[in-house]
Amino acid sequence: MRASDLLKPRPEGLYCPPGDFFIDPVRPVGRALITHGHSDHARSGHRSVLATRETLDIMGLRYGADFAGTTQAATLGETIDINGVAVTFHPAGHVLGSAQIAVEYQGMRIVASGDYKRQTDATCLPFEPVPCDVFITEATFGLPVFRHPPDQEEIARVLKSAAQFPERSHLIGAYALGKAQRVMRLLRDAGYDQPIYIHGALAKLSEYYQSQGIDLGVLEPGTVESGGKADFTGAIVVGPPAAFADRWARRFPDPISCFASGWMRIRQRAKQGGVELPLIISDHADWDELIATIKETGAGEIWVTHGREEALVRWCELEGIAARPLHLVGYEDEGD
C-alpha cells in the first residue's frame, strides 16, 4: 500500500484512515494518539486518548482529570491493535514520557517522531531509532547553523558565573515541562547542592518528576512575597521565560538573566531578549542529529514537520532520499 493511504495530513493533524485515529491532533477528535505532554501536541477535549502513562499524568496536571472522555496508557514496545493497525510507542528522548509512534499496516511501517533529541538526558528515556519505511521527523533546528554543544558545558558556565558573582542571583528561563527539570538535574549532576528556587508555575510538574524517581534535589519557592532581596543573594532561580519580564523578577538582587534554549545559538535573538548569559540547551535534535537519525531509521522516505522543513527536505533529496514537507500547522517551539 502507499504510505499516504496509511497516514495523511488533515486540518486536525496526521490522520490514519484504516485505524481511524489522529496523531497529536490540534483540534478535538474522536481518537487521539499523543506523543508527549507539550501543549502544542497534547490538547484537551478528545473523546479518547492513547499515550504513555507519564504523558497522561502530565496532561492531567495541566488540564485537569477530565481532559479526555477516556484514556489508555501505552506501554513502550507493546503492540496495540487499532482496527487492524499495529501501533507501538518507542522512547523519543524529548521530555519525560515522550514517545515516537510507529504505525504498521499491510507491510507498511511509518514512524511519527513527535519531537525528539539525541543528547543524553537524565530526566527521560533516550531516543530509540526504529527501522521503518517512512520516518516523520520534526525540523525545529533543521539548519546547519544549529549544532548544540554538550549541555554539561553550558551548565558549567552558569556555575562559573555564580562563583564569580556571589552577590548576584542567576535567573534561568526554561520551559515548564522538560527543560526546567533537565536544567535542575544538570545543576545537581554538576555538583550544585544548594536549594534551587523555582517559580510557582514549575511546582506541580517538578513534583511529578520527583515522584517518578528523578532527583532534582531541594527546591524552594521563589515566589514568597515576604522575602527580601537579601534572601536570594547568590541564588539560582528557575522559571518560565515569560516570568522574567514581569515584576516577579524584580525581587532578586542584581539578577543575571539566563535562558536555556537552542535558539540561544543565534546571538541576535539572545541580545533582543535581554539575555545576559545565553545557554544553548535544547530538547530538540540539532542539524547533525536530525541527519544521523534519518540515516539510522533506514527509511526510504522522509516526511518533515514543523520547523525548517525546506533545508532538511533539500538535504534528503541530495542524498537520494525521497522527502516532502507536511506543512502541518499548530505546532510551536514550546520545548525548544
mmCIF file of C-alpha atoms in Angstrom:
data_model
loop_
_atom_site.group_PDB
_atom_site.id
_atom_site.type_symbol
_atom_site.label_atom_id
_atom_site.label_comp_id
_atom_site.label_asym_id
_atom_site.label_seq_id
_atom_site.Cartn_x
_atom_site.Cartn_y
_atom_site.Cartn_z
ATOM 1 C CA MET A 1 0.000 0.000 0.000
ATOM 2 C CA ARG A 2 1.014 3.633 -0.354
ATOM 3 C CA ALA A 3 2.271 5.485 2.704
ATOM 4 C CA SER A 4 -0.239 8.265 2.029
ATOM 5 C CA ASP A 5 -3.038 5.722 2.463
ATOM 6 C CA LEU A 6 -1.819 4.905 5.968
ATOM 7 C CA LEU A 7 -1.171 8.431 7.264
ATOM 8 C CA LYS A 8 -2.210 11.724 5.713
ATOM 9 C CA PRO A 9 -2.299 15.366 6.824
ATOM 10 C CA ARG A 10 -5.682 16.833 7.687
ATOM 11 C CA PRO A 11 -6.593 20.145 9.321
ATOM 12 C CA GLU A 12 -6.928 18.317 12.653
ATOM 13 C CA GLY A 13 -3.491 16.714 12.301
ATOM 14 C CA LEU A 14 -1.996 13.458 10.985
ATOM 15 C CA TYR A 15 -4.832 11.013 10.285
ATOM 16 C CA CYS A 16 -4.760 7.228 9.879
ATOM 17 C CA PRO A 17 -7.789 6.199 7.741
ATOM 18 C CA PRO A 18 -7.631 2.416 8.344
ATOM 19 C CA GLY A 19 -7.172 2.891 12.094
ATOM 20 C CA ASP A 20 -9.480 5.927 12.316
ATOM 21 C CA PHE A 21 -7.233 7.865 14.676
ATOM 22 C CA PHE A 22 -5.111 11.019 14.725
ATOM 23 C CA ILE A 23 -1.564 11.583 15.981
ATOM 24 C CA ASP A 24 -1.115 14.800 18.009
ATOM 25 C CA PRO A 25 -4.270 16.451 16.643
ATOM 26 C CA VAL A 26 -4.590 20.209 17.122
ATOM 27 C CA ARG A 27 -8.395 20.051 17.376
ATOM 28 C CA PRO A 28 -10.695 17.793 19.421
ATOM 29 C CA VAL A 29 -11.161 14.399 17.704
ATOM 30 C CA GLY A 30 -12.684 11.013 18.448
ATOM 31 C CA ARG A 31 -9.438 9.101 18.997
ATOM 32 C CA ALA A 32 -6.057 10.787 19.587
ATOM 33 C CA LEU A 33 -2.621 9.218 19.969
ATOM 34 C CA ILE A 34 -0.328 11.673 21.769
ATOM 35 C CA THR A 35 3.474 11.690 21.540
ATOM 36 C CA HIS A 36 4.224 13.896 24.577
ATOM 37 C CA GLY A 37 2.799 16.407 27.007
ATOM 38 C CA HIS A 38 3.734 19.776 25.485
ATOM 39 C CA SER A 39 0.572 21.751 24.881
ATOM 40 C CA ASP A 40 1.033 22.103 21.127
ATOM 41 C CA HIS A 41 0.949 18.306 20.796
ATOM 42 C CA ALA A 42 -1.232 17.319 23.748
ATOM 43 C CA ARG A 43 -4.558 19.135 23.796
ATOM 44 C CA SER A 44 -7.670 18.527 25.823
ATOM 45 C CA GLY A 45 -11.159 17.706 24.579
ATOM 46 C CA HIS A 46 -10.604 14.423 22.714
ATOM 47 C CA ARG A 47 -13.093 11.602 23.255
ATOM 48 C CA SER A 48 -10.303 9.046 23.607
ATOM 49 C CA VAL A 49 -6.562 9.470 24.244
ATOM 50 C CA LEU A 50 -3.806 6.858 23.971
ATOM 51 C CA ALA A 51 -0.392 7.883 25.338
ATOM 52 C CA THR A 52 2.282 6.744 27.768
ATOM 53 C CA ARG A 53 1.324 6.777 31.451
ATOM 54 C CA GLU A 54 3.633 9.746 32.096
ATOM 55 C CA THR A 55 2.108 11.775 29.271
ATOM 56 C CA LEU A 56 -1.402 11.030 30.537
ATOM 57 C CA ASP A 57 -0.356 12.112 34.042
ATOM 58 C CA ILE A 58 1.186 15.312 32.694
ATOM 59 C CA MET A 59 -1.954 16.099 30.695
ATOM 60 C CA GLY A 60 -3.973 15.580 33.867
ATOM 61 C CA LEU A 61 -1.765 18.023 35.768
ATOM 62 C CA ARG A 62 -2.060 20.630 33.014
ATOM 63 C CA TYR A 63 -5.724 20.288 32.044
ATOM 64 C CA GLY A 64 -7.434 18.572 34.959
ATOM 65 C CA ALA A 65 -8.552 14.979 35.435
ATOM 66 C CA ASP A 66 -11.338 15.266 32.847
ATOM 67 C CA PHE A 67 -9.094 16.348 29.934
ATOM 68 C CA ALA A 68 -10.478 13.499 27.769
ATOM 69 C CA GLY A 69 -13.512 11.231 27.644
ATOM 70 C CA THR A 70 -11.440 8.058 28.141
ATOM 71 C CA THR A 71 -7.709 7.359 28.372
ATOM 72 C CA GLN A 72 -5.485 4.345 27.773
ATOM 73 C CA ALA A 73 -1.852 4.021 28.834
ATOM 74 C CA ALA A 74 0.557 2.654 26.219
ATOM 75 C CA THR A 75 3.481 0.524 27.359
ATOM 76 C CA LEU A 76 6.673 1.206 25.425
ATOM 77 C CA GLY A 77 7.345 -1.505 22.855
ATOM 78 C CA GLU A 78 3.982 -3.206 23.313
ATOM 79 C CA THR A 79 1.824 -3.647 20.191
ATOM 80 C CA ILE A 80 -1.712 -2.286 20.346
ATOM 81 C CA ASP A 81 -4.210 -3.228 17.645
ATOM 82 C CA ILE A 82 -6.471 -0.387 16.499
ATOM 83 C CA ASN A 83 -8.896 -1.539 13.815
ATOM 84 C CA GLY A 84 -6.253 -3.855 12.382
ATOM 85 C CA VAL A 85 -3.436 -1.270 12.531
ATOM 86 C CA ALA A 86 -0.485 -2.244 14.737
ATOM 87 C CA VAL A 87 0.619 0.685 16.910
ATOM 88 C CA THR A 88 3.722 0.774 19.126
ATOM 89 C CA PHE A 89 5.241 3.530 21.254
ATOM 90 C CA HIS A 90 9.032 3.996 21.448
ATOM 91 C CA PRO A 91 11.160 6.446 23.509
ATOM 92 C CA ALA A 92 11.734 9.843 21.875
ATOM 93 C CA GLY A 93 14.186 11.378 24.361
ATOM 94 C CA HIS A 94 12.342 14.713 24.313
ATOM 95 C CA VAL A 95 10.782 15.022 27.794
ATOM 96 C CA LEU A 96 9.501 12.620 30.442
ATOM 97 C CA GLY A 97 7.025 10.202 28.838
ATOM 98 C CA SER A 98 7.720 11.335 25.268
ATOM 99 C CA ALA A 99 7.358 8.702 22.578
ATOM 100 C CA GLN A 100 7.580 8.112 18.867
ATOM 101 C CA ILE A 101 4.544 6.341 17.475
ATOM 102 C CA ALA A 102 5.044 3.523 14.956
ATOM 103 C CA VAL A 103 2.048 2.668 12.783
ATOM 104 C CA GLU A 104 2.118 -0.574 10.741
ATOM 105 C CA TYR A 105 -0.453 -1.914 8.292
ATOM 106 C CA GLN A 106 -0.251 -4.324 5.362
ATOM 107 C CA GLY A 107 3.545 -4.355 5.412
ATOM 108 C CA MET A 108 3.961 -0.562 5.590
ATOM 109 C CA ARG A 109 5.510 0.978 8.711
ATOM 110 C CA ILE A 110 5.532 4.704 9.386
ATOM 111 C CA VAL A 111 7.133 6.224 12.488
ATOM 112 C CA ALA A 112 5.943 9.633 13.702
ATOM 113 C CA SER A 113 8.701 11.045 15.888
ATOM 114 C CA GLY A 114 6.782 13.864 17.536
ATOM 115 C CA ASP A 115 9.620 15.962 18.993
ATOM 116 C CA TYR A 116 12.925 14.307 19.861
ATOM 117 C CA LYS A 117 16.528 14.861 20.863
ATOM 118 C CA ARG A 118 19.638 12.696 20.865
ATOM 119 C CA GLN A 119 21.644 14.200 23.730
ATOM 120 C CA THR A 120 21.670 12.184 26.935
ATOM 121 C CA ASP A 121 19.120 13.466 29.436
ATOM 122 C CA ALA A 122 18.795 12.036 32.945
ATOM 123 C CA THR A 123 15.146 13.150 33.144
ATOM 124 C CA CYS A 124 13.792 10.917 30.355
ATOM 125 C CA LEU A 125 14.490 7.728 28.425
ATOM 126 C CA PRO A 126 16.892 8.046 25.463
ATOM 127 C CA PHE A 127 15.696 8.120 21.857
ATOM 128 C CA GLU A 128 15.381 4.697 20.250
ATOM 129 C CA PRO A 129 15.848 4.505 16.462
ATOM 130 C CA VAL A 130 13.044 2.447 14.909
ATOM 131 C CA PRO A 131 13.506 0.899 11.432
ATOM 132 C CA CYS A 132 10.693 1.997 9.127
ATOM 133 C CA ASP A 133 9.621 2.677 5.566
ATOM 134 C CA VAL A 134 8.679 6.296 6.253
ATOM 135 C CA PHE A 135 10.087 8.452 9.054
ATOM 136 C CA ILE A 136 8.232 11.607 10.057
ATOM 137 C CA THR A 137 10.772 13.955 11.584
ATOM 138 C CA GLU A 138 10.494 17.345 13.202
ATOM 139 C CA ALA A 139 12.810 20.091 11.954
ATOM 140 C CA THR A 140 12.761 22.721 14.704
ATOM 141 C CA PHE A 141 16.522 23.211 14.296
ATOM 142 C CA GLY A 142 16.748 21.959 10.733
ATOM 143 C CA LEU A 143 19.516 24.280 9.535
ATOM 144 C CA PRO A 144 23.291 23.584 9.506
ATOM 145 C CA VAL A 145 23.914 26.594 11.782
ATOM 146 C CA PHE A 146 22.299 24.721 14.651
ATOM 147 C CA ARG A 147 24.793 22.454 16.381
ATOM 148 C CA HIS A 148 24.173 22.079 20.106
ATOM 149 C CA PRO A 149 27.202 21.962 22.439
ATOM 150 C CA PRO A 150 27.336 19.446 25.325
ATOM 151 C CA ASP A 151 24.798 20.534 27.937
ATOM 152 C CA GLN A 152 27.297 19.932 30.761
ATOM 153 C CA GLU A 153 29.482 22.681 29.298
ATOM 154 C CA GLU A 154 26.576 25.123 29.237
ATOM 155 C CA ILE A 155 25.640 24.390 32.871
ATOM 156 C CA ALA A 156 29.304 24.790 33.856
ATOM 157 C CA ARG A 157 29.079 28.372 32.540
ATOM 158 C CA VAL A 158 26.251 29.090 34.984
ATOM 159 C CA LEU A 159 28.183 27.712 37.935
ATOM 160 C CA LYS A 160 31.307 29.624 36.912
ATOM 161 C CA SER A 161 29.317 32.846 36.737
ATOM 162 C CA ALA A 162 27.692 32.128 40.116
ATOM 163 C CA ALA A 163 31.155 31.691 41.649
ATOM 164 C CA GLN A 164 32.414 34.913 40.044
ATOM 165 C CA PHE A 165 29.397 36.964 41.156
ATOM 166 C CA PRO A 166 28.307 35.560 44.542
ATOM 167 C CA GLU A 167 26.383 38.728 45.377
ATOM 168 C CA ARG A 168 24.096 38.366 42.365
ATOM 169 C CA SER A 169 21.290 35.930 41.607
ATOM 170 C CA HIS A 170 21.064 33.917 38.394
ATOM 171 C CA LEU A 171 17.633 33.661 36.777
ATOM 172 C CA ILE A 172 17.368 30.807 34.289
ATOM 173 C CA GLY A 173 14.444 30.904 31.883
ATOM 174 C CA ALA A 174 13.375 27.364 30.995
ATOM 175 C CA TYR A 175 10.093 25.941 29.747
ATOM 176 C CA ALA A 176 7.940 24.439 32.471
ATOM 177 C CA LEU A 177 7.798 20.880 31.126
ATOM 178 C CA GLY A 178 11.066 19.114 30.463
ATOM 179 C CA LYS A 179 13.569 21.915 30.061
ATOM 180 C CA ALA A 180 13.239 23.267 33.609
ATOM 181 C CA GLN A 181 13.634 19.831 35.176
ATOM 182 C CA ARG A 182 16.534 18.990 32.895
ATOM 183 C CA VAL A 183 18.329 22.197 33.904
ATOM 184 C CA MET A 184 17.803 21.402 37.585
ATOM 185 C CA ARG A 185 19.130 17.874 37.154
ATOM 186 C CA LEU A 186 22.141 19.144 35.197
ATOM 187 C CA LEU A 187 22.926 21.511 38.062
ATOM 188 C CA ARG A 188 22.733 18.614 40.530
ATOM 189 C CA ASP A 189 24.880 16.353 38.371
ATOM 190 C CA ALA A 190 27.452 19.160 38.173
ATOM 191 C CA GLY A 191 27.670 19.153 41.984
ATOM 192 C CA TYR A 192 25.420 22.083 42.860
ATOM 193 C CA ASP A 193 23.838 21.128 46.202
ATOM 194 C CA GLN A 194 22.226 24.389 47.307
ATOM 195 C CA PRO A 195 18.440 24.865 47.163
ATOM 196 C CA ILE A 196 17.182 25.799 43.706
ATOM 197 C CA TYR A 197 14.444 28.415 43.767
ATOM 198 C CA ILE A 198 11.595 27.899 41.339
ATOM 199 C CA HIS A 199 8.659 29.882 40.045
ATOM 200 C CA GLY A 200 5.270 28.572 41.119
ATOM 201 C CA ALA A 201 4.453 27.576 37.527
ATOM 202 C CA LEU A 202 7.077 24.814 37.785
ATOM 203 C CA ALA A 203 5.983 23.337 41.110
ATOM 204 C CA LYS A 204 3.440 20.678 40.066
ATOM 205 C CA LEU A 205 5.442 19.323 37.163
ATOM 206 C CA SER A 206 8.676 19.302 39.175
ATOM 207 C CA GLU A 207 6.940 17.438 41.995
ATOM 208 C CA TYR A 208 5.697 14.910 39.450
ATOM 209 C CA TYR A 209 9.221 14.391 38.096
ATOM 210 C CA GLN A 210 10.432 13.820 41.662
ATOM 211 C CA SER A 211 7.614 11.290 42.208
ATOM 212 C CA GLN A 212 8.880 9.355 39.176
ATOM 213 C CA GLY A 213 12.295 8.907 40.769
ATOM 214 C CA ILE A 214 14.043 11.843 39.077
ATOM 215 C CA ASP A 215 16.042 13.532 41.830
ATOM 216 C CA LEU A 216 16.015 17.315 41.483
ATOM 217 C CA GLY A 217 17.299 17.990 44.999
ATOM 218 C CA VAL A 218 15.882 20.601 47.337
ATOM 219 C CA LEU A 219 13.527 23.005 45.555
ATOM 220 C CA GLU A 220 12.303 26.168 47.273
ATOM 221 C CA PRO A 221 9.599 28.590 46.130
ATOM 222 C CA GLY A 222 10.943 31.734 44.519
ATOM 223 C CA THR A 223 7.582 33.413 44.906
ATOM 224 C CA VAL A 224 7.489 34.225 48.623
ATOM 225 C CA GLU A 225 6.084 37.751 48.792
ATOM 226 C CA SER A 226 7.626 38.407 52.183
ATOM 227 C CA GLY A 227 11.127 37.503 51.040
ATOM 228 C CA GLY A 228 13.626 40.316 50.693
ATOM 229 C CA LYS A 229 16.323 40.603 48.078
ATOM 230 C CA ALA A 230 18.960 39.578 50.595
ATOM 231 C CA ASP A 231 17.233 36.181 50.931
ATOM 232 C CA PHE A 232 18.153 35.391 47.323
ATOM 233 C CA THR A 233 21.771 36.572 47.293
ATOM 234 C CA GLY A 234 23.760 34.096 45.216
ATOM 235 C CA ALA A 235 20.656 32.074 44.420
ATOM 236 C CA ILE A 236 19.956 30.145 41.240
ATOM 237 C CA VAL A 237 16.333 30.639 40.227
ATOM 238 C CA VAL A 238 14.494 28.696 37.508
ATOM 239 C CA GLY A 239 11.228 29.856 35.974
ATOM 240 C CA PRO A 240 9.292 30.089 32.711
ATOM 241 C CA PRO A 241 10.817 32.668 30.339
ATOM 242 C CA ALA A 242 7.763 34.931 30.459
ATOM 243 C CA ALA A 243 8.080 35.316 34.232
ATOM 244 C CA PHE A 244 11.345 37.203 33.914
ATOM 245 C CA ALA A 245 9.624 40.019 32.053
ATOM 246 C CA ASP A 246 7.244 40.869 34.890
ATOM 247 C CA ARG A 247 7.606 42.273 38.388
ATOM 248 C CA TRP A 248 8.237 38.815 39.897
ATOM 249 C CA ALA A 249 11.831 39.012 38.671
ATOM 250 C CA ARG A 250 12.461 42.320 40.431
ATOM 251 C CA ARG A 251 12.596 40.691 43.841
ATOM 252 C CA PHE A 252 16.031 39.210 43.105
ATOM 253 C CA PRO A 253 19.329 41.029 43.769
ATOM 254 C CA ASP A 254 21.024 42.356 40.626
ATOM 255 C CA PRO A 255 19.934 39.288 38.628
ATOM 256 C CA ILE A 256 21.879 37.824 35.733
ATOM 257 C CA SER A 257 19.388 36.845 33.042
ATOM 258 C CA CYS A 258 19.928 33.379 31.541
ATOM 259 C CA PHE A 259 17.817 31.465 29.014
ATOM 260 C CA ALA A 260 18.163 27.759 28.229
ATOM 261 C CA SER A 261 17.198 27.236 24.583
ATOM 262 C CA GLY A 262 18.557 26.005 21.290
ATOM 263 C CA TRP A 263 17.680 29.436 19.919
ATOM 264 C CA MET A 264 20.476 30.926 22.018
ATOM 265 C CA ARG A 265 22.799 29.829 19.227
ATOM 266 C CA ILE A 266 21.555 32.982 17.458
ATOM 267 C CA ARG A 267 23.343 35.843 19.223
ATOM 268 C CA GLN A 268 20.949 38.485 17.952
ATOM 269 C CA ARG A 269 17.998 36.586 19.406
ATOM 270 C CA ALA A 270 19.670 36.485 22.822
ATOM 271 C CA LYS A 271 20.533 40.169 22.629
ATOM 272 C CA GLN A 272 16.997 41.158 21.637
ATOM 273 C CA GLY A 273 15.640 39.180 24.572
ATOM 274 C CA GLY A 274 17.969 40.893 27.033
ATOM 275 C CA VAL A 275 19.668 37.591 27.874
ATOM 276 C CA GLU A 276 22.955 38.196 29.643
ATOM 277 C CA LEU A 277 24.047 34.553 29.792
ATOM 278 C CA PRO A 278 22.594 32.518 26.886
ATOM 279 C CA LEU A 279 22.603 28.746 27.439
ATOM 280 C CA ILE A 280 22.408 26.572 24.332
ATOM 281 C CA ILE A 281 20.415 23.722 25.856
ATOM 282 C CA SER A 282 17.755 22.257 23.599
ATOM 283 C CA ASP A 283 15.239 19.429 23.873
ATOM 284 C CA HIS A 284 15.238 19.073 20.077
ATOM 285 C CA ALA A 285 17.731 17.416 17.731
ATOM 286 C CA ASP A 286 20.245 19.692 16.047
ATOM 287 C CA TRP A 287 21.186 19.524 12.366
ATOM 288 C CA ASP A 288 23.743 16.721 12.713
ATOM 289 C CA GLU A 289 21.416 14.699 14.923
ATOM 290 C CA LEU A 290 18.499 15.071 12.508
ATOM 291 C CA ILE A 291 20.650 13.747 9.675
ATOM 292 C CA ALA A 292 22.094 10.898 11.752
ATOM 293 C CA THR A 293 18.625 9.865 12.881
ATOM 294 C CA ILE A 294 17.247 9.800 9.343
ATOM 295 C CA LYS A 295 20.115 7.517 8.327
ATOM 296 C CA GLU A 296 19.644 5.226 11.351
ATOM 297 C CA THR A 297 15.984 4.584 10.617
ATOM 298 C CA GLY A 298 16.824 3.291 7.148
ATOM 299 C CA ALA A 299 13.653 4.921 5.871
ATOM 300 C CA GLY A 300 13.300 5.258 2.117
ATOM 301 C CA GLU A 301 11.039 8.262 2.506
ATOM 302 C CA ILE A 302 11.120 11.209 4.920
ATOM 303 C CA TRP A 303 8.226 13.485 5.824
ATOM 304 C CA VAL A 304 9.226 16.708 7.583
ATOM 305 C CA THR A 305 7.017 18.597 10.016
ATOM 306 C CA HIS A 306 7.079 21.880 11.953
ATOM 307 C CA GLY A 307 10.313 23.775 11.688
ATOM 308 C CA ARG A 308 12.876 24.441 8.972
ATOM 309 C CA GLU A 309 11.305 21.946 6.603
ATOM 310 C CA GLU A 310 12.831 23.108 3.312
ATOM 311 C CA ALA A 311 16.507 22.694 4.253
ATOM 312 C CA LEU A 312 16.033 19.154 5.565
ATOM 313 C CA VAL A 313 13.939 18.145 2.557
ATOM 314 C CA ARG A 314 16.662 19.500 0.275
ATOM 315 C CA TRP A 315 19.367 17.552 2.135
ATOM 316 C CA CYS A 316 17.346 14.355 1.715
ATOM 317 C CA GLU A 317 16.936 14.990 -1.998
ATOM 318 C CA LEU A 318 20.694 15.486 -2.421
ATOM 319 C CA GLU A 319 21.219 12.171 -0.618
ATOM 320 C CA GLY A 320 18.790 10.406 -2.923
ATOM 321 C CA ILE A 321 16.118 10.013 -0.232
ATOM 322 C CA ALA A 322 12.527 10.842 -1.165
ATOM 323 C CA ALA A 323 11.247 13.626 1.084
ATOM 324 C CA ARG A 324 8.433 16.106 1.391
ATOM 325 C CA PRO A 325 7.249 18.744 3.868
ATOM 326 C CA LEU A 326 3.882 18.112 5.529
ATOM 327 C CA HIS A 327 3.166 21.788 6.289
ATOM 328 C CA LEU A 328 1.273 20.886 9.457
ATOM 329 C CA VAL A 329 0.095 23.919 11.390
ATOM 330 C CA GLY A 330 -0.428 24.494 15.108
ATOM 331 C CA TYR A 331 2.922 23.256 16.420
ATOM 332 C CA GLU A 332 5.177 25.725 18.198
ATOM 333 C CA ASP A 333 8.587 25.583 19.877
ATOM 334 C CA GLU A 334 7.403 25.227 23.482
ATOM 335 C CA GLY A 335 10.064 22.697 24.372
ATOM 336 C CA ASP A 336 12.954 24.165 22.442
#
